[in-house]
JSON list of C-alpha atoms in Angstrom, two decimals:
[
{"chain": "A", "resi": 10, "resn": "VAL", "atom": "CA", "xyz": [22.11, 3.49, -25.11]},
{"chain": "A", "resi": 11, "resn": "VAL", "atom": "CA", "xyz": [18.80, 1.94, -26.20]},
{"chain": "A", "resi": 12, "resn": "ASN", "atom": "CA", "xyz": [17.74, 1.52, -22.58]},
{"chain": "A", "resi": 13, "resn": "GLU", "atom": "CA", "xyz": [18.57, 5.18, -21.86]},
{"chain": "A", "resi": 14, "resn": "LEU", "atom": "CA", "xyz": [16.46, 6.25, -24.84]},
{"chain": "A", "resi": 15, "resn": "ALA", "atom": "CA", "xyz": [13.60, 4.15, -23.46]},
{"chain": "A", "resi": 16, "resn": "VAL", "atom": "CA", "xyz": [13.81, 5.91, -20.10]},
{"chain": "A", "resi": 17, "resn": "GLN", "atom": "CA", "xyz": [13.80, 9.27, -21.90]},
{"chain": "A", "resi": 18, "resn": "ALA", "atom": "CA", "xyz": [10.68, 8.22, -23.80]},
{"chain": "A", "resi": 19, "resn": "ILE", "atom": "CA", "xyz": [9.04, 7.26, -20.50]},
{"chain": "A", "resi": 20, "resn": "THR", "atom": "CA", "xyz": [9.83, 10.70, -19.10]},
{"chain": "A", "resi": 21, "resn": "LEU", "atom": "CA", "xyz": [8.03, 12.29, -22.07]},
{"chain": "A", "resi": 22, "resn": "GLY", "atom": "CA", "xyz": [4.96, 10.06, -21.85]},
{"chain": "A", "resi": 23, "resn": "GLN", "atom": "CA", "xyz": [5.82, 8.20, -25.07]},
{"chain": "A", "resi": 24, "resn": "ARG", "atom": "CA", "xyz": [4.69, 4.80, -23.91]},
{"chain": "A", "resi": 25, "resn": "GLY", "atom": "CA", "xyz": [4.62, 3.08, -27.29]},
{"chain": "A", "resi": 26, "resn": "LYS", "atom": "CA", "xyz": [8.10, 4.29, -28.19]},
{"chain": "A", "resi": 27, "resn": "ALA", "atom": "CA", "xyz": [9.44, 3.21, -24.80]},
{"chain": "A", "resi": 28, "resn": "ARG", "atom": "CA", "xyz": [8.07, -0.30, -25.22]},
{"chain": "A", "resi": 29, "resn": "GLU", "atom": "CA", "xyz": [9.58, -0.61, -28.68]},
{"chain": "A", "resi": 30, "resn": "LEU", "atom": "CA", "xyz": [12.95, 0.48, -27.32]},
{"chain": "A", "resi": 31, "resn": "PHE", "atom": "CA", "xyz": [12.78, -1.97, -24.43]},
{"chain": "A", "resi": 32, "resn": "GLN", "atom": "CA", "xyz": [12.01, -4.76, -26.92]},
{"chain": "A", "resi": 33, "resn": "ARG", "atom": "CA", "xyz": [15.02, -3.72, -28.99]},
{"chain": "A", "resi": 34, "resn": "ALA", "atom": "CA", "xyz": [17.22, -3.63, -25.90]},
{"chain": "A", "resi": 35, "resn": "ALA", "atom": "CA", "xyz": [16.00, -7.10, -24.93]},
{"chain": "A", "resi": 36, "resn": "SER", "atom": "CA", "xyz": [16.94, -8.42, -28.37]},
{"chain": "A", "resi": 37, "resn": "LEU", "atom": "CA", "xyz": [20.42, -6.94, -28.04]},
{"chain": "A", "resi": 38, "resn": "ALA", "atom": "CA", "xyz": [20.81, -8.49, -24.58]},
{"chain": "A", "resi": 39, "resn": "ALA", "atom": "CA", "xyz": [19.72, -11.87, -25.96]},
{"chain": "A", "resi": 40, "resn": "ALA", "atom": "CA", "xyz": [22.30, -11.63, -28.73]},
{"chain": "A", "resi": 41, "resn": "ARG", "atom": "CA", "xyz": [24.94, -11.02, -26.06]},
{"chain": "A", "resi": 42, "resn": "ASN", "atom": "CA", "xyz": [23.78, -14.02, -24.02]},
{"chain": "A", "resi": 43, "resn": "ARG", "atom": "CA", "xyz": [22.48, -11.97, -21.08]},
{"chain": "A", "resi": 44, "resn": "PRO", "atom": "CA", "xyz": [19.28, -13.88, -20.14]},
{"chain": "A", "resi": 45, "resn": "GLU", "atom": "CA", "xyz": [18.90, -12.14, -16.78]},
{"chain": "A", "resi": 46, "resn": "LEU", "atom": "CA", "xyz": [18.92, -8.75, -18.51]},
{"chain": "A", "resi": 47, "resn": "VAL", "atom": "CA", "xyz": [16.50, -9.98, -21.18]},
{"chain": "A", "resi": 48, "resn": "ALA", "atom": "CA", "xyz": [13.97, -10.86, -18.48]},
{"chain": "A", "resi": 49, "resn": "VAL", "atom": "CA", "xyz": [14.23, -7.42, -16.84]},
{"chain": "A", "resi": 50, "resn": "LEU", "atom": "CA", "xyz": [13.88, -5.57, -20.14]},
{"chain": "A", "resi": 51, "resn": "LYS", "atom": "CA", "xyz": [10.92, -7.64, -21.30]},
{"chain": "A", "resi": 52, "resn": "GLU", "atom": "CA", "xyz": [9.19, -7.02, -17.99]},
{"chain": "A", "resi": 53, "resn": "ALA", "atom": "CA", "xyz": [9.84, -3.29, -18.34]},
{"chain": "A", "resi": 54, "resn": "GLY", "atom": "CA", "xyz": [8.44, -3.30, -21.86]},
{"chain": "A", "resi": 55, "resn": "ALA", "atom": "CA", "xyz": [5.28, -5.13, -20.84]},
{"chain": "A", "resi": 56, "resn": "ALA", "atom": "CA", "xyz": [4.63, -3.10, -17.70]},
{"chain": "A", "resi": 57, "resn": "ASP", "atom": "CA", "xyz": [2.01, -0.44, -17.13]},
{"chain": "A", "resi": 58, "resn": "LEU", "atom": "CA", "xyz": [4.45, 2.45, -17.35]},
{"chain": "A", "resi": 59, "resn": "TYR", "atom": "CA", "xyz": [2.13, 5.12, -16.01]},
{"chain": "A", "resi": 60, "resn": "GLY", "atom": "CA", "xyz": [-0.28, 3.50, -13.60]},
{"chain": "A", "resi": 61, "resn": "ASP", "atom": "CA", "xyz": [-1.58, 6.12, -11.21]},
{"chain": "A", "resi": 62, "resn": "CYS", "atom": "CA", "xyz": [-1.20, 4.06, -8.08]},
{"chain": "A", "resi": 63, "resn": "GLN", "atom": "CA", "xyz": [-2.23, 6.61, -5.49]},
{"chain": "A", "resi": 64, "resn": "ALA", "atom": "CA", "xyz": [-4.96, 4.33, -4.17]},
{"chain": "A", "resi": 65, "resn": "THR", "atom": "CA", "xyz": [-3.11, 1.02, -4.28]},
{"chain": "A", "resi": 66, "resn": "GLY", "atom": "CA", "xyz": [0.57, 1.76, -3.87]},
{"chain": "A", "resi": 67, "resn": "PRO", "atom": "CA", "xyz": [2.79, 4.06, -5.94]},
{"chain": "A", "resi": 68, "resn": "LEU", "atom": "CA", "xyz": [5.63, 3.62, -8.36]},
{"chain": "A", "resi": 69, "resn": "LEU", "atom": "CA", "xyz": [8.58, 1.91, -6.76]},
{"chain": "A", "resi": 70, "resn": "SER", "atom": "CA", "xyz": [10.81, 0.37, -9.37]},
{"chain": "A", "resi": 71, "resn": "ASN", "atom": "CA", "xyz": [11.81, 2.48, -12.32]},
{"chain": "A", "resi": 72, "resn": "PRO", "atom": "CA", "xyz": [10.20, 2.37, -14.80]},
{"chain": "A", "resi": 73, "resn": "ARG", "atom": "CA", "xyz": [7.22, 0.42, -13.39]},
{"chain": "A", "resi": 74, "resn": "PRO", "atom": "CA", "xyz": [4.63, 2.59, -11.68]},
{"chain": "A", "resi": 75, "resn": "CYS", "atom": "CA", "xyz": [2.76, -0.29, -10.05]},
{"chain": "A", "resi": 76, "resn": "ALA", "atom": "CA", "xyz": [4.12, -3.52, -8.71]},
{"chain": "A", "resi": 77, "resn": "ASP", "atom": "CA", "xyz": [3.13, -6.19, -6.20]},
{"chain": "A", "resi": 78, "resn": "PRO", "atom": "CA", "xyz": [4.70, -4.99, -2.94]},
{"chain": "A", "resi": 79, "resn": "GLN", "atom": "CA", "xyz": [4.50, -8.39, -1.26]},
{"chain": "A", "resi": 80, "resn": "ALA", "atom": "CA", "xyz": [6.40, -10.02, -4.12]},
{"chain": "A", "resi": 81, "resn": "GLU", "atom": "CA", "xyz": [8.96, -7.23, -4.24]},
{"chain": "A", "resi": 82, "resn": "LEU", "atom": "CA", "xyz": [9.42, -7.39, -0.47]},
{"chain": "A", "resi": 83, "resn": "LYS", "atom": "CA", "xyz": [10.21, -11.10, -0.74]},
{"chain": "A", "resi": 84, "resn": "VAL", "atom": "CA", "xyz": [12.89, -10.32, -3.33]},
{"chain": "A", "resi": 85, "resn": "VAL", "atom": "CA", "xyz": [14.48, -7.79, -1.00]},
{"chain": "A", "resi": 86, "resn": "GLU", "atom": "CA", "xyz": [14.31, -10.14, 1.98]},
{"chain": "A", "resi": 87, "resn": "SER", "atom": "CA", "xyz": [15.95, -12.89, -0.07]},
{"chain": "A", "resi": 88, "resn": "ALA", "atom": "CA", "xyz": [18.73, -10.54, -1.10]},
{"chain": "A", "resi": 89, "resn": "LEU", "atom": "CA", "xyz": [19.26, -9.57, 2.54]},
{"chain": "A", "resi": 90, "resn": "VAL", "atom": "CA", "xyz": [20.00, -13.21, 3.40]},
{"chain": "A", "resi": 91, "resn": "GLU", "atom": "CA", "xyz": [23.09, -12.97, 1.19]},
{"chain": "A", "resi": 92, "resn": "ARG", "atom": "CA", "xyz": [23.88, -9.31, 1.95]},
{"chain": "A", "resi": 93, "resn": "PRO", "atom": "CA", "xyz": [22.58, -8.59, 5.47]},
{"chain": "A", "resi": 94, "resn": "ALA", "atom": "CA", "xyz": [24.67, -5.42, 5.87]},
{"chain": "A", "resi": 95, "resn": "ASP", "atom": "CA", "xyz": [23.66, -3.88, 2.52]},
{"chain": "A", "resi": 96, "resn": "THR", "atom": "CA", "xyz": [22.83, -0.24, 3.26]},
{"chain": "A", "resi": 97, "resn": "ILE", "atom": "CA", "xyz": [20.48, 0.35, 0.34]},
{"chain": "A", "resi": 98, "resn": "LEU", "atom": "CA", "xyz": [18.52, -2.84, 0.92]},
{"chain": "A", "resi": 99, "resn": "ASN", "atom": "CA", "xyz": [18.11, -2.03, 4.61]},
{"chain": "A", "resi": 100, "resn": "SER", "atom": "CA", "xyz": [17.57, 1.72, 4.41]},
{"chain": "A", "resi": 101, "resn": "VAL", "atom": "CA", "xyz": [15.79, 2.15, 1.07]},
{"chain": "A", "resi": 102, "resn": "GLU", "atom": "CA", "xyz": [14.32, -0.96, -0.50]},
{"chain": "A", "resi": 103, "resn": "LEU", "atom": "CA", "xyz": [13.02, -2.71, 2.61]},
{"chain": "A", "resi": 104, "resn": "PRO", "atom": "CA", "xyz": [11.27, 0.30, 4.19]},
{"chain": "A", "resi": 105, "resn": "ARG", "atom": "CA", "xyz": [9.95, 1.45, 0.81]},
{"chain": "A", "resi": 106, "resn": "TRP", "atom": "CA", "xyz": [8.13, -1.79, 0.06]},
{"chain": "A", "resi": 107, "resn": "ARG", "atom": "CA", "xyz": [6.89, -2.05, 3.61]},
{"chain": "A", "resi": 108, "resn": "ALA", "atom": "CA", "xyz": [5.59, 1.50, 3.29]},
{"chain": "A", "resi": 109, "resn": "VAL", "atom": "CA", "xyz": [3.62, 0.61, 0.16]},
{"chain": "A", "resi": 110, "resn": "ILE", "atom": "CA", "xyz": [2.06, -2.31, 1.98]},
{"chain": "A", "resi": 111, "resn": "GLU", "atom": "CA", "xyz": [1.01, 0.07, 4.76]},
{"chain": "A", "resi": 112, "resn": "LEU", "atom": "CA", "xyz": [-0.49, 2.42, 2.16]},
{"chain": "A", "resi": 113, "resn": "ARG", "atom": "CA", "xyz": [-2.55, -0.44, 0.78]},
{"chain": "A", "resi": 114, "resn": "ARG", "atom": "CA", "xyz": [-3.76, -1.06, 4.31]},
{"chain": "A", "resi": 115, "resn": "ASN", "atom": "CA", "xyz": [-4.71, 2.64, 4.49]},
{"chain": "A", "resi": 116, "resn": "ARG", "atom": "CA", "xyz": [-2.08, 3.38, 7.13]},
{"chain": "A", "resi": 117, "resn": "PRO", "atom": "CA", "xyz": [-0.29, 6.39, 5.60]},
{"chain": "A", "resi": 118, "resn": "ASP", "atom": "CA", "xyz": [1.23, 7.58, 8.88]},
{"chain": "A", "resi": 119, "resn": "ASP", "atom": "CA", "xyz": [2.92, 4.21, 9.35]},
{"chain": "A", "resi": 120, "resn": "ALA", "atom": "CA", "xyz": [4.22, 4.45, 5.78]},
{"chain": "A", "resi": 121, "resn": "ILE", "atom": "CA", "xyz": [5.68, 7.89, 6.50]},
{"chain": "A", "resi": 122, "resn": "ASP", "atom": "CA", "xyz": [7.45, 6.58, 9.61]},
{"chain": "A", "resi": 123, "resn": "LEU", "atom": "CA", "xyz": [8.94, 3.66, 7.69]},
{"chain": "A", "resi": 124, "resn": "LEU", "atom": "CA", "xyz": [10.32, 5.94, 4.99]},
{"chain": "A", "resi": 125, "resn": "ALA", "atom": "CA", "xyz": [12.30, 8.11, 7.40]},
{"chain": "A", "resi": 126, "resn": "ALA", "atom": "CA", "xyz": [15.32, 5.83, 6.99]},
{"chain": "A", "resi": 127, "resn": "ALA", "atom": "CA", "xyz": [15.36, 6.40, 3.23]},
{"chain": "A", "resi": 128, "resn": "ALA", "atom": "CA", "xyz": [15.41, 10.21, 3.37]},
{"chain": "A", "resi": 129, "resn": "PRO", "atom": "CA", "xyz": [19.22, 10.58, 3.02]},
{"chain": "A", "resi": 130, "resn": "TYR", "atom": "CA", "xyz": [19.06, 8.64, -0.25]},
{"chain": "A", "resi": 131, "resn": "ASP", "atom": "CA", "xyz": [16.07, 10.36, -1.90]},
{"chain": "A", "resi": 132, "resn": "PHE", "atom": "CA", "xyz": [18.03, 11.97, -4.74]},
{"chain": "A", "resi": 133, "resn": "ARG", "atom": "CA", "xyz": [19.63, 8.68, -5.71]},
{"chain": "A", "resi": 134, "resn": "TYR", "atom": "CA", "xyz": [16.51, 6.56, -5.16]},
{"chain": "A", "resi": 135, "resn": "PRO", "atom": "CA", "xyz": [13.58, 8.93, -5.81]},
{"chain": "A", "resi": 136, "resn": "GLY", "atom": "CA", "xyz": [10.93, 6.29, -5.34]},
{"chain": "A", "resi": 137, "resn": "SER", "atom": "CA", "xyz": [11.06, 6.85, -1.60]},
{"chain": "A", "resi": 138, "resn": "ALA", "atom": "CA", "xyz": [10.26, 10.56, -1.93]},
{"chain": "A", "resi": 139, "resn": "TYR", "atom": "CA", "xyz": [7.42, 9.77, -4.32]},
{"chain": "A", "resi": 140, "resn": "VAL", "atom": "CA", "xyz": [5.93, 7.19, -1.98]},
{"chain": "A", "resi": 141, "resn": "ARG", "atom": "CA", "xyz": [6.33, 9.59, 0.93]},
{"chain": "A", "resi": 142, "resn": "GLY", "atom": "CA", "xyz": [4.50, 12.26, -1.05]},
{"chain": "A", "resi": 143, "resn": "GLN", "atom": "CA", "xyz": [1.65, 9.86, -1.74]},
{"chain": "A", "resi": 144, "resn": "ALA", "atom": "CA", "xyz": [1.50, 8.93, 1.93]},
{"chain": "A", "resi": 145, "resn": "TYR", "atom": "CA", "xyz": [1.27, 12.59, 2.93]},
{"chain": "A", "resi": 146, "resn": "LEU", "atom": "CA", "xyz": [-1.51, 13.05, 0.38]},
{"chain": "A", "resi": 147, "resn": "ARG", "atom": "CA", "xyz": [-3.39, 10.12, 1.86]},
{"chain": "A", "resi": 148, "resn": "SER", "atom": "CA", "xyz": [-3.05, 11.51, 5.37]},
{"chain": "A", "resi": 149, "resn": "GLY", "atom": "CA", "xyz": [-4.26, 14.97, 4.34]},
{"chain": "A", "resi": 150, "resn": "LYS", "atom": "CA", "xyz": [-0.90, 16.67, 4.89]},
{"chain": "A", "resi": 151, "resn": "TRP", "atom": "CA", "xyz": [-0.99, 18.70, 1.71]},
{"chain": "A", "resi": 152, "resn": "LEU", "atom": "CA", "xyz": [2.00, 20.97, 2.30]},
{"chain": "A", "resi": 153, "resn": "GLU", "atom": "CA", "xyz": [4.26, 18.07, 3.27]},
{"chain": "A", "resi": 154, "resn": "ALA", "atom": "CA", "xyz": [3.12, 16.16, 0.17]},
{"chain": "A", "resi": 155, "resn": "ALA", "atom": "CA", "xyz": [3.84, 19.15, -2.03]},
{"chain": "A", "resi": 156, "resn": "SER", "atom": "CA", "xyz": [7.33, 19.43, -0.53]},
{"chain": "A", "resi": 157, "resn": "GLU", "atom": "CA", "xyz": [8.16, 15.82, -1.42]},
{"chain": "A", "resi": 158, "resn": "PHE", "atom": "CA", "xyz": [6.96, 16.14, -5.00]},
{"chain": "A", "resi": 159, "resn": "GLN", "atom": "CA", "xyz": [8.67, 19.52, -5.40]},
{"chain": "A", "resi": 160, "resn": "LYS", "atom": "CA", "xyz": [11.90, 17.86, -4.37]},
{"chain": "A", "resi": 161, "resn": "LEU", "atom": "CA", "xyz": [11.66, 15.53, -7.37]},
{"chain": "A", "resi": 162, "resn": "VAL", "atom": "CA", "xyz": [10.59, 18.29, -9.75]},
{"chain": "A", "resi": 163, "resn": "ASN", "atom": "CA", "xyz": [13.56, 20.43, -8.73]},
{"chain": "A", "resi": 164, "resn": "HIS", "atom": "CA", "xyz": [16.19, 17.70, -8.96]},
{"chain": "A", "resi": 165, "resn": "LYS", "atom": "CA", "xyz": [15.60, 15.72, -12.11]},
{"chain": "A", "resi": 166, "resn": "GLY", "atom": "CA", "xyz": [17.76, 12.60, -12.30]},
{"chain": "A", "resi": 167, "resn": "LEU", "atom": "CA", "xyz": [19.09, 11.32, -15.59]},
{"chain": "A", "resi": 168, "resn": "THR", "atom": "CA", "xyz": [17.38, 7.94, -15.20]},
{"chain": "A", "resi": 169, "resn": "TRP", "atom": "CA", "xyz": [14.29, 8.86, -13.21]},
{"chain": "A", "resi": 170, "resn": "GLY", "atom": "CA", "xyz": [11.87, 8.23, -16.06]},
{"chain": "A", "resi": 171, "resn": "ALA", "atom": "CA", "xyz": [8.27, 8.33, -14.89]},
{"chain": "A", "resi": 172, "resn": "TRP", "atom": "CA", "xyz": [9.28, 9.52, -11.41]},
{"chain": "A", "resi": 173, "resn": "TYR", "atom": "CA", "xyz": [10.01, 13.00, -12.71]},
{"chain": "A", "resi": 174, "resn": "SER", "atom": "CA", "xyz": [6.86, 13.24, -14.80]},
{"chain": "A", "resi": 175, "resn": "LEU", "atom": "CA", "xyz": [4.45, 11.91, -12.19]},
{"chain": "A", "resi": 176, "resn": "ALA", "atom": "CA", "xyz": [5.92, 14.14, -9.49]},
{"chain": "A", "resi": 177, "resn": "HIS", "atom": "CA", "xyz": [4.45, 17.15, -11.35]},
{"chain": "A", "resi": 178, "resn": "VAL", "atom": "CA", "xyz": [0.98, 15.61, -11.07]},
{"chain": "A", "resi": 179, "resn": "GLY", "atom": "CA", "xyz": [1.50, 14.79, -7.41]},
{"chain": "A", "resi": 180, "resn": "LEU", "atom": "CA", "xyz": [2.60, 18.38, -6.78]},
{"chain": "A", "resi": 181, "resn": "ALA", "atom": "CA", "xyz": [-0.43, 19.74, -8.62]},
{"chain": "A", "resi": 182, "resn": "ARG", "atom": "CA", "xyz": [-2.82, 17.58, -6.62]},
{"chain": "A", "resi": 183, "resn": "ALA", "atom": "CA", "xyz": [-1.21, 18.49, -3.31]},
{"chain": "A", "resi": 184, "resn": "ALA", "atom": "CA", "xyz": [-1.22, 22.21, -4.10]},
{"chain": "A", "resi": 185, "resn": "ALA", "atom": "CA", "xyz": [-4.85, 22.11, -5.24]},
{"chain": "A", "resi": 186, "resn": "ARG", "atom": "CA", "xyz": [-5.94, 20.42, -2.03]},
{"chain": "A", "resi": 187, "resn": "ALA", "atom": "CA", "xyz": [-3.97, 22.96, -0.01]},
{"chain": "A", "resi": 188, "resn": "GLY", "atom": "CA", "xyz": [-5.88, 25.73, -1.78]},
{"chain": "A", "resi": 189, "resn": "ASP", "atom": "CA", "xyz": [-2.87, 27.02, -3.71]},
{"chain": "A", "resi": 190, "resn": "THR", "atom": "CA", "xyz": [-4.52, 27.22, -7.12]},
{"chain": "A", "resi": 191, "resn": "ALA", "atom": "CA", "xyz": [-1.70, 29.15, -8.76]},
{"chain": "A", "resi": 192, "resn": "ARG", "atom": "CA", "xyz": [0.88, 26.56, -7.78]},
{"chain": "A", "resi": 193, "resn": "ALA", "atom": "CA", "xyz": [-1.40, 23.72, -8.84]},
{"chain": "A", "resi": 194, "resn": "LYS", "atom": "CA", "xyz": [-1.98, 25.30, -12.25]},
{"chain": "A", "resi": 195, "resn": "LYS", "atom": "CA", "xyz": [1.74, 25.84, -12.75]},
{"chain": "A", "resi": 196, "resn": "ALA", "atom": "CA", "xyz": [2.51, 22.19, -11.90]},
{"chain": "A", "resi": 197, "resn": "TYR", "atom": "CA", "xyz": [-0.17, 20.95, -14.29]},
{"chain": "A", "resi": 198, "resn": "GLU", "atom": "CA", "xyz": [1.08, 23.31, -17.01]},
{"chain": "A", "resi": 199, "resn": "ASP", "atom": "CA", "xyz": [4.63, 22.06, -16.59]},
{"chain": "A", "resi": 200, "resn": "PHE", "atom": "CA", "xyz": [3.44, 18.47, -16.77]},
{"chain": "A", "resi": 201, "resn": "LEU", "atom": "CA", "xyz": [1.28, 19.06, -19.84]},
{"chain": "A", "resi": 202, "resn": "ASP", "atom": "CA", "xyz": [4.14, 20.90, -21.53]},
{"chain": "A", "resi": 203, "resn": "LEU", "atom": "CA", "xyz": [6.52, 18.03, -20.72]},
{"chain": "A", "resi": 204, "resn": "TRP", "atom": "CA", "xyz": [3.99, 15.59, -22.15]},
{"chain": "A", "resi": 205, "resn": "ASN", "atom": "CA", "xyz": [3.14, 17.67, -25.20]},
{"chain": "A", "resi": 206, "resn": "GLY", "atom": "CA", "xyz": [4.11, 14.76, -27.44]},
{"chain": "A", "resi": 207, "resn": "ALA", "atom": "CA", "xyz": [2.85, 11.98, -25.16]},
{"chain": "A", "resi": 208, "resn": "ASP", "atom": "CA", "xyz": [0.57, 9.14, -26.20]},
{"chain": "A", "resi": 209, "resn": "PRO", "atom": "CA", "xyz": [-2.92, 10.64, -25.78]},
{"chain": "A", "resi": 210, "resn": "ASP", "atom": "CA", "xyz": [-4.63, 7.64, -24.20]},
{"chain": "A", "resi": 211, "resn": "ILE", "atom": "CA", "xyz": [-2.64, 7.49, -20.94]},
{"chain": "A", "resi": 212, "resn": "THR", "atom": "CA", "xyz": [-5.06, 7.74, -18.04]},
{"chain": "A", "resi": 213, "resn": "ILE", "atom": "CA", "xyz": [-2.99, 10.05, -15.87]},
{"chain": "A", "resi": 214, "resn": "LEU", "atom": "CA", "xyz": [-2.64, 12.48, -18.78]},
{"chain": "A", "resi": 215, "resn": "ILE", "atom": "CA", "xyz": [-6.39, 12.48, -19.38]},
{"chain": "A", "resi": 216, "resn": "ASP", "atom": "CA", "xyz": [-7.05, 13.04, -15.67]},
{"chain": "A", "resi": 217, "resn": "ALA", "atom": "CA", "xyz": [-4.46, 15.83, -15.47]},
{"chain": "A", "resi": 218, "resn": "ARG", "atom": "CA", "xyz": [-6.07, 17.69, -18.38]},
{"chain": "A", "resi": 219, "resn": "LYS", "atom": "CA", "xyz": [-9.48, 17.46, -16.72]},
{"chain": "A", "resi": 220, "resn": "ALA", "atom": "CA", "xyz": [-8.13, 18.62, -13.37]},
{"chain": "A", "resi": 221, "resn": "TYR", "atom": "CA", "xyz": [-6.29, 21.52, -14.98]},
{"chain": "A", "resi": 222, "resn": "SER", "atom": "CA", "xyz": [-9.38, 22.62, -16.86]},
{"chain": "A", "resi": 223, "resn": "ALA", "atom": "CA", "xyz": [-11.35, 22.59, -13.62]},
{"chain": "A", "resi": 224, "resn": "LEU", "atom": "CA", "xyz": [-8.86, 25.03, -12.09]},
{"chain": "A", "resi": 225, "resn": "ARG", "atom": "CA", "xyz": [-9.09, 27.58, -14.91]}
]
């Protein structure tokens, strides 16, 4: 329950509250002798929950917006040694991390191609759609980018956390670059309304307010 409340806080931009809840969840896991869970929760609590990783590789592991794709890829490859036929590892995790690496190499079209295998699983693993949206943004395909972010905005998952929030910003940016000011304004308004009680010092919130003001 505490972990679910933390994810809800992330969705609403309440970074401080989310970190406190993750710390509490880690303490509960420690009391139950779950060291592997303690490590995951402490990492989540210490992470940059809202890094805007458009330039360096987007959010891939809920609730962490930025992660080292090379390190994460090694984790997936190690898991595949034990579970070589695992569908999610092969069709979602592996291509997603490889796609982020291609984005960091400024090869968005290669990233888009890699993510094709993950498309059937987008609503269960929304990171792929978010990464695909960022790749389309990078390649100047504004309408395609907007479609990916709209997909996440329209189908909120119970545990999506920052995915759902950041998709509004991605949609706004894509719409603005496509020249659809009305759609961009609406996406920014929805995001700012969602984050009405958010911590005020989060960079992506500050940037969104500036971008929205520039559209008015």
